[in-house]
mmCIF file of C-alpha atoms in Angstrom:
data_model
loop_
_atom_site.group_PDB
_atom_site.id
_atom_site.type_symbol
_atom_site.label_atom_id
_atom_site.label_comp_id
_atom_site.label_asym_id
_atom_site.label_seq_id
_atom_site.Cartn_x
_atom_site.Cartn_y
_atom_site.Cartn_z
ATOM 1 C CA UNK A 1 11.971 25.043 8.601
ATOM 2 C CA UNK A 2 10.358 24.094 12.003
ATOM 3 C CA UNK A 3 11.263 20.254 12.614
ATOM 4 C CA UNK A 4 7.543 20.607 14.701
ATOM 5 C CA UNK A 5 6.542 17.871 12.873
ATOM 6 C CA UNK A 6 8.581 14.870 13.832
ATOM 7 C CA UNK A 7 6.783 15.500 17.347
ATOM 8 C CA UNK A 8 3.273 14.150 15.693
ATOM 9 C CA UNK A 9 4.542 10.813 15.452
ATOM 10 C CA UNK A 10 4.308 8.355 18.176
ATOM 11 C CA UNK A 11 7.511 6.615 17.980
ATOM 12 C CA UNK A 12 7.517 3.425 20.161
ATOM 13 C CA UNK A 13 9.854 2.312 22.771
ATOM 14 C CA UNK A 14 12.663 2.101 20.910
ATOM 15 C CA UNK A 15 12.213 5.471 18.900
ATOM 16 C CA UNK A 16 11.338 3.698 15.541
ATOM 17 C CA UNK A 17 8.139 3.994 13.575
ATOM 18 C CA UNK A 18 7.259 1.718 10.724
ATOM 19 C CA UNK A 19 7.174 3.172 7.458
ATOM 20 C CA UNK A 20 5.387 1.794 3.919
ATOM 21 C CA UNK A 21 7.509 2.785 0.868
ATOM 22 C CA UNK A 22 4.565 2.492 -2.043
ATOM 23 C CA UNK A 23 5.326 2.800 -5.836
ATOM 24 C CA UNK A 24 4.015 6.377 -6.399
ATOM 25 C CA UNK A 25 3.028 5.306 -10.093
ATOM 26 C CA UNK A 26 1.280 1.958 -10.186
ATOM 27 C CA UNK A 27 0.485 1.776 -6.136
ATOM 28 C CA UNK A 28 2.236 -0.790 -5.882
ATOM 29 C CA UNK A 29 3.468 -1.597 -1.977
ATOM 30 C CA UNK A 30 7.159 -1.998 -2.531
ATOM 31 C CA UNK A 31 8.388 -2.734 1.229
ATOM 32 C CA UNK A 32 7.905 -2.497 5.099
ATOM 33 C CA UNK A 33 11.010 -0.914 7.018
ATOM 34 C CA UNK A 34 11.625 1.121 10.309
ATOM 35 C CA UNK A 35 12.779 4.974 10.901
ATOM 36 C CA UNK A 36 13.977 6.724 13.818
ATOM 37 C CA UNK A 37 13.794 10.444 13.842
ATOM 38 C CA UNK A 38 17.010 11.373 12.315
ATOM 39 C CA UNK A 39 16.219 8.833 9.490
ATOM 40 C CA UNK A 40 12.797 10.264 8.788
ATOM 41 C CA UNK A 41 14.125 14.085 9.022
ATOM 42 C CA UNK A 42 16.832 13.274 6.405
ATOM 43 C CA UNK A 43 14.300 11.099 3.691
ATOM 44 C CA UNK A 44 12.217 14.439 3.877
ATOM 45 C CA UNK A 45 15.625 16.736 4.065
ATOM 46 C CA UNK A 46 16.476 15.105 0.932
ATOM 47 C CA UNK A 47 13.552 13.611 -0.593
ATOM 48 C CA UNK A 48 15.290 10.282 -0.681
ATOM 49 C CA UNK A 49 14.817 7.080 1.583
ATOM 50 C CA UNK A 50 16.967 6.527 4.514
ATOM 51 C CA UNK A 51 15.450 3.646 7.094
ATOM 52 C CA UNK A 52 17.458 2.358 10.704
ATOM 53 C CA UNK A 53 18.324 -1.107 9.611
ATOM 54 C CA UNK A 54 17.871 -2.966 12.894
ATOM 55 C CA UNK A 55 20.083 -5.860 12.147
ATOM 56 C CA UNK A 56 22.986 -3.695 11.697
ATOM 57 C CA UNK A 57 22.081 -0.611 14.585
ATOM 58 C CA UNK A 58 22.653 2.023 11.635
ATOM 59 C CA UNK A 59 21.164 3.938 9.075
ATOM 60 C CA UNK A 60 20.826 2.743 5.821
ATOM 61 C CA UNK A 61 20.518 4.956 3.123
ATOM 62 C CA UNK A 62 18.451 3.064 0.791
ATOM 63 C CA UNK A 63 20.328 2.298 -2.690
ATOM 64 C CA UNK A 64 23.863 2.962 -0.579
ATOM 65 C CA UNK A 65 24.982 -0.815 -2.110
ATOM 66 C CA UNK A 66 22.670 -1.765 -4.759
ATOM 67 C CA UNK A 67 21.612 1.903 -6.370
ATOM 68 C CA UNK A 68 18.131 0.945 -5.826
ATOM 69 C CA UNK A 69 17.538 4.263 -4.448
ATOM 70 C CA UNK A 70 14.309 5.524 -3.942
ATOM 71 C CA UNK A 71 13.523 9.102 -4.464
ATOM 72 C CA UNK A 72 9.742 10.472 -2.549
ATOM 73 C CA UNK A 73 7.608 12.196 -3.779
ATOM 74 C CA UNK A 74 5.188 12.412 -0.625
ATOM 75 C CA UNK A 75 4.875 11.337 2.989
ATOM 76 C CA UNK A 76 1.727 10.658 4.813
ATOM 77 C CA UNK A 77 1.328 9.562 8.454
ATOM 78 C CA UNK A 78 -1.777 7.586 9.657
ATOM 79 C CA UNK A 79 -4.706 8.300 12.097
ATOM 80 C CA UNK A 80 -2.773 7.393 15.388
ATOM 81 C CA UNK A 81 0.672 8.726 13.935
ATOM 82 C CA UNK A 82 2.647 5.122 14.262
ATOM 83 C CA UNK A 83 3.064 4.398 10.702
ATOM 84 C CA UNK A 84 4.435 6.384 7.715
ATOM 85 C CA UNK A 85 3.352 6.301 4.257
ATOM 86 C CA UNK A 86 5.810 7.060 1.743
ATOM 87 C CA UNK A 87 4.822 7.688 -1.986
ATOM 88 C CA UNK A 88 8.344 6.973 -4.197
ATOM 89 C CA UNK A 89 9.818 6.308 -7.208
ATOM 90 C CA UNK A 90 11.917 3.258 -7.098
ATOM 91 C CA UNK A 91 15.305 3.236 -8.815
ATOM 92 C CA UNK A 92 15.689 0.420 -11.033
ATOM 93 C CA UNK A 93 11.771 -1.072 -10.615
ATOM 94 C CA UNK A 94 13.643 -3.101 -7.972
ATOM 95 C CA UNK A 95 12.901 -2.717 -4.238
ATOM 96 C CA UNK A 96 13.522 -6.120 -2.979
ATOM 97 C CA UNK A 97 16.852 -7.455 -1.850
ATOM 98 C CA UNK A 98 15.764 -10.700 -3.525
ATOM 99 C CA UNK A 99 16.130 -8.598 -6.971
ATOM 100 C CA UNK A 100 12.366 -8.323 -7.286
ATOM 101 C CA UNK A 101 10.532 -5.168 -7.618
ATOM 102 C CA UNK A 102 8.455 -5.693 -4.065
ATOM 103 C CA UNK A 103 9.388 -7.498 -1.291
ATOM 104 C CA UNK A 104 5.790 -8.853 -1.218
ATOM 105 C CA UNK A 105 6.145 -11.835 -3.476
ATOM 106 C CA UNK A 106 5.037 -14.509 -2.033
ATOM 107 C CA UNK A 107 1.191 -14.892 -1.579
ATOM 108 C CA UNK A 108 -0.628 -17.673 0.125
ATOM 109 C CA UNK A 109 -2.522 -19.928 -2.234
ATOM 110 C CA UNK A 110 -4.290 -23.066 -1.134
ATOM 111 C CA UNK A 111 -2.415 -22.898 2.145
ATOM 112 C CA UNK A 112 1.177 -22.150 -0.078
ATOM 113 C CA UNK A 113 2.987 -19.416 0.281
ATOM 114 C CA UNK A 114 3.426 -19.071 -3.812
ATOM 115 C CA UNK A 115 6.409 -16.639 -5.486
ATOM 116 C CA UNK A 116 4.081 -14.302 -7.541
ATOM 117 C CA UNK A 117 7.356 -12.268 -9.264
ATOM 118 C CA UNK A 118 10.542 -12.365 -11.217
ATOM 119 C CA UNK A 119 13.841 -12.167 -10.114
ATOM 120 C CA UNK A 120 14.721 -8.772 -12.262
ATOM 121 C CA UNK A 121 18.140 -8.676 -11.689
ATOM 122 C CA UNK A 122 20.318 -11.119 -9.660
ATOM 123 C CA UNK A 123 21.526 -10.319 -6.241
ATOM 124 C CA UNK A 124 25.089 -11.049 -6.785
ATOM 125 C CA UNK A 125 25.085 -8.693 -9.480
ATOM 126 C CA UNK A 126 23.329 -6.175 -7.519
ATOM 127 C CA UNK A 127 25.353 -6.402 -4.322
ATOM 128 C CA UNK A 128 28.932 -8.050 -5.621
ATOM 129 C CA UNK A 129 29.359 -12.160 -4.849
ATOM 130 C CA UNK A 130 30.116 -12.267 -1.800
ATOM 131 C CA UNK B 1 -5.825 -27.828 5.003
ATOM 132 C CA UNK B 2 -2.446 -27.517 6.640
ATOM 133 C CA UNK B 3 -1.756 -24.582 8.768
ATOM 134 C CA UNK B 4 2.576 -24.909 8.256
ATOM 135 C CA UNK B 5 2.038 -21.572 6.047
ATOM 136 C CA UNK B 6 2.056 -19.976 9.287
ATOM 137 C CA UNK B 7 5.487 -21.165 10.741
ATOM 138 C CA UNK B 8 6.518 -19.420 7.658
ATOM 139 C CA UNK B 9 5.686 -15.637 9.331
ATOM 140 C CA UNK B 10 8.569 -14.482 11.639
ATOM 141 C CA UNK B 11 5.957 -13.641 14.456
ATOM 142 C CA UNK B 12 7.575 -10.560 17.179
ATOM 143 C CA UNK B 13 8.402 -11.449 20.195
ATOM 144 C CA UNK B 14 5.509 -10.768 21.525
ATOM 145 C CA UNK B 15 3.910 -13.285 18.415
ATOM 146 C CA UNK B 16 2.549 -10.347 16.300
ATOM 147 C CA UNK B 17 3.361 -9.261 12.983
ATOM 148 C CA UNK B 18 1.944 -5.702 11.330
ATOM 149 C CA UNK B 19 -1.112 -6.375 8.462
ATOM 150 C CA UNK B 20 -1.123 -3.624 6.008
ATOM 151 C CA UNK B 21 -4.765 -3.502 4.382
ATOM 152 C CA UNK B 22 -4.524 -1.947 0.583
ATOM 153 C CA UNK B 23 -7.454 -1.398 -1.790
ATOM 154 C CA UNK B 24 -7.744 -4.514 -4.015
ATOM 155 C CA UNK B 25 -9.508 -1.976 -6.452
ATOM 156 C CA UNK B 26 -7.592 1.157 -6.556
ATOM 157 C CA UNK B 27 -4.307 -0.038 -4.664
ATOM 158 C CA UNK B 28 -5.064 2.894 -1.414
ATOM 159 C CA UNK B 29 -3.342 1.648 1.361
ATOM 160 C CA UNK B 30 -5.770 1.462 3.986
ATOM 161 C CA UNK B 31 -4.289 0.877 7.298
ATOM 162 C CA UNK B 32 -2.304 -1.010 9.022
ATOM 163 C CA UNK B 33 -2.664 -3.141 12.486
ATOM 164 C CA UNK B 34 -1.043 -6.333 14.135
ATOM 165 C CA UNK B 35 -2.294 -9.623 13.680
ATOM 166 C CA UNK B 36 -1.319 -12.622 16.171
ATOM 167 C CA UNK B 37 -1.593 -16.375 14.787
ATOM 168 C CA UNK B 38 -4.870 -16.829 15.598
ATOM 169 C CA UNK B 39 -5.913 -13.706 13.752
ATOM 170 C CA UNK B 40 -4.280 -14.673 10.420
ATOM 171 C CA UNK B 41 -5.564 -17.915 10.405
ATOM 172 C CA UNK B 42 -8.976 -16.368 10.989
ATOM 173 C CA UNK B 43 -8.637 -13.962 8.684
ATOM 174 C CA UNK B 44 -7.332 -16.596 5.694
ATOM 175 C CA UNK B 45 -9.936 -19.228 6.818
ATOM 176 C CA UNK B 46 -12.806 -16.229 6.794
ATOM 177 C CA UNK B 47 -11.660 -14.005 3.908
ATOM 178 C CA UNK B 48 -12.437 -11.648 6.185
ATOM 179 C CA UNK B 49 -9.946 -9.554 8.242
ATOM 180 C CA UNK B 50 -9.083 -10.073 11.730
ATOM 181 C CA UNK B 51 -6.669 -8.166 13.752
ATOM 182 C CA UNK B 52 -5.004 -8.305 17.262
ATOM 183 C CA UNK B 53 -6.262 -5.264 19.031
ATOM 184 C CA UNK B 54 -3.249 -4.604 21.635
ATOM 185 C CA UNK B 55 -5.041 -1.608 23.401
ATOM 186 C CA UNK B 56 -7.963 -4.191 24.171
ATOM 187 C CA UNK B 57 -5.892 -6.974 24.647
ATOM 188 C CA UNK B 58 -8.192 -9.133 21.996
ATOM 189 C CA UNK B 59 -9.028 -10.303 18.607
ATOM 190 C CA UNK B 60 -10.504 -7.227 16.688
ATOM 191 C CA UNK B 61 -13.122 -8.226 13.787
ATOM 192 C CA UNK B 62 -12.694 -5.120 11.632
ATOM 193 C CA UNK B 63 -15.921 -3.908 11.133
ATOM 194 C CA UNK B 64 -17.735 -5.555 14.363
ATOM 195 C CA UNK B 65 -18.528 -2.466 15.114
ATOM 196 C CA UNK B 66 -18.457 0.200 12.321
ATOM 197 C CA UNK B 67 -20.105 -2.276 10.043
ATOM 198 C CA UNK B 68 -17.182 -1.444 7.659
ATOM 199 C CA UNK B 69 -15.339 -4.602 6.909
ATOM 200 C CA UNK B 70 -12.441 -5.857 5.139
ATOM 201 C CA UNK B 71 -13.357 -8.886 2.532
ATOM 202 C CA UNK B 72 -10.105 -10.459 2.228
ATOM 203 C CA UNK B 73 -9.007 -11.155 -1.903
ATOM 204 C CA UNK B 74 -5.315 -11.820 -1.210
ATOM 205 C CA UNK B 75 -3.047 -12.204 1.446
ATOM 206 C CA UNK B 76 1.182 -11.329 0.896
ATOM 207 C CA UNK B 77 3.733 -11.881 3.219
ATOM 208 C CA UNK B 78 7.153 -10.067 2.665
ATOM 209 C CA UNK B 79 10.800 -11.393 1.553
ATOM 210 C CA UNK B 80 11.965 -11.577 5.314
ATOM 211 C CA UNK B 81 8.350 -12.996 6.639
ATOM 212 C CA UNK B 82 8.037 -9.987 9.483
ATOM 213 C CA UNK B 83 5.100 -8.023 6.858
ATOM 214 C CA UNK B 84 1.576 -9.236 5.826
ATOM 215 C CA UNK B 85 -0.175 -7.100 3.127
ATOM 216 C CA UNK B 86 -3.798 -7.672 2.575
ATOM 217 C CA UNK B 87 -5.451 -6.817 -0.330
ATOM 218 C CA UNK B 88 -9.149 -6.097 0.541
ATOM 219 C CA UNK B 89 -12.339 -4.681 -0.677
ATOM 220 C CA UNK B 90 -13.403 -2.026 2.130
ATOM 221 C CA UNK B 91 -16.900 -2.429 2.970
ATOM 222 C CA UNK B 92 -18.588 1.168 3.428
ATOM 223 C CA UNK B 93 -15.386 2.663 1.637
ATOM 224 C CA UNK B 94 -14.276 3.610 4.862
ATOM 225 C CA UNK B 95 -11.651 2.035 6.973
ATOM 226 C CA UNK B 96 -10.384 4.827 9.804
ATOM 227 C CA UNK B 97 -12.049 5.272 13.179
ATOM 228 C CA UNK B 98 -11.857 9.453 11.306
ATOM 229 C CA UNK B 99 -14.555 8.345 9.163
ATOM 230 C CA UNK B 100 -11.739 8.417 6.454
ATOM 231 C CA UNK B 101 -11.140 5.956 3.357
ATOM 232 C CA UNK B 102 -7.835 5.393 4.409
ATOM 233 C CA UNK B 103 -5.734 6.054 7.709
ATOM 234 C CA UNK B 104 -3.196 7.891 5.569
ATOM 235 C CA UNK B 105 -4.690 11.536 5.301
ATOM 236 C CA UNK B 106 -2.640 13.283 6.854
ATOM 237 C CA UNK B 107 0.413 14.243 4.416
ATOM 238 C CA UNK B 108 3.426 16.818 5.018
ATOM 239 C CA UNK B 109 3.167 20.007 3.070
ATOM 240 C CA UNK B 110 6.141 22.592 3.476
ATOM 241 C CA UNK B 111 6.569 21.371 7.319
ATOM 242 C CA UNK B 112 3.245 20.841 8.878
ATOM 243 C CA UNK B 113 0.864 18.083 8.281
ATOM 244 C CA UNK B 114 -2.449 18.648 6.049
ATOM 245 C CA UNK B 115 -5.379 16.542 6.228
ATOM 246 C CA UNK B 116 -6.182 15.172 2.572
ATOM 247 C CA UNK B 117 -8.896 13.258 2.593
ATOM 248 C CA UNK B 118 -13.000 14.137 3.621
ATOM 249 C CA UNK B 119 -14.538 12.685 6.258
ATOM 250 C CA UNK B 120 -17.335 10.455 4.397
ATOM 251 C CA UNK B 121 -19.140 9.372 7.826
ATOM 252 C CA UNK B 122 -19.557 11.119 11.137
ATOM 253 C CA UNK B 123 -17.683 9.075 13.607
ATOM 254 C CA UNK B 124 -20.450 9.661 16.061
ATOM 255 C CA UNK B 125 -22.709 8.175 13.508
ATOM 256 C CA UNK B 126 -20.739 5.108 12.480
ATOM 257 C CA UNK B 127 -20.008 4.329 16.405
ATOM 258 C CA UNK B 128 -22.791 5.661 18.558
ATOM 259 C CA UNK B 129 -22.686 8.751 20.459
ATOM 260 C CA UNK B 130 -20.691 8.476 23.729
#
């Protein structure tokens, strides 16, 4: 299959794009991370998330440590191709490193950022203590 | 009311961080565009969204021109403070430039990317003609 596609987006200077995952069931919008091209051909390769962590100047397969993989279902790319879209199902409910299901917990009330969800499963159990 | 929630947003180096703007009805993600300081506190103090237009160089009232603005009912930040997520009720049901409900209609389909979603308003008609 042509790879034609990767050519629409508009990667930025450093070759990443931002990409959305979003809960493909409920809608909910699980987390914000970045994608080179070799990232984004493999999550659609495989149907299964892999993002360039920054921090660590690699790929990251996402689930490799905690199993929290996330399998996807579709991929959309917006109006001026610099952001992805995908649709997934999350392994576990839990996208967040924190143990939550979204990394979009905390919402500002009365000029507070407030925690709006539960710790699911604790991090050291997810990723070993340390 | 004290503005400290905002040293709580890891701003970019260049002191931006990426909005994404989601349906507060049906949970569509809408969009997404960068916000500066002065644009999220504008856009908290409002309840109305403001963006950072970095093509114009300037604070971008969504909807200043197309009429179609974002009422602000919630406002998320993410677990590492680099994300903002809006949830918003889309005046006009239309927030792309396309005349589109959402950025997102373009998806992949077997290698090549489909437009999903009808054009509700003629851009020339939302904008002016040239």
């Amino acid at each position: 299959m042509s790879m034609d596609w990767l050519d629409d987006v508009n990667w930025d200077k450093d070759g990443l794009v931002p990409a959305i995952a979003q809960d493909a069931g409920n809608g909910q919008v699980l987390m914000v991370a970045w994608m080179d091209r070799e990232a984004l051909a493999e999550t659609v390769q495989n149907a299964r998330a892999v993002y360039w962590s920054r921090s660590r100047s690699r790929l990251w397969r996402k689930g490799e440590e905690s199993g929290h993989v996330q399998t996807v279902k579709e991929v959309f790319l917006d109006c001026d191709g610099d952001v992805v879209l995908l649709k997934v199902d999350q392994a576990g409910g839990i996208a967040c490193h924190t143990g939550r299901a979204s990394c979009f917990f905390r919402k500002l009330d009365a000029g507070k950022w407030i925690v709006t969800q539960p710790v699911l499963r604790d991090p050291d159990e997810i990723y070993g203590k340390p």
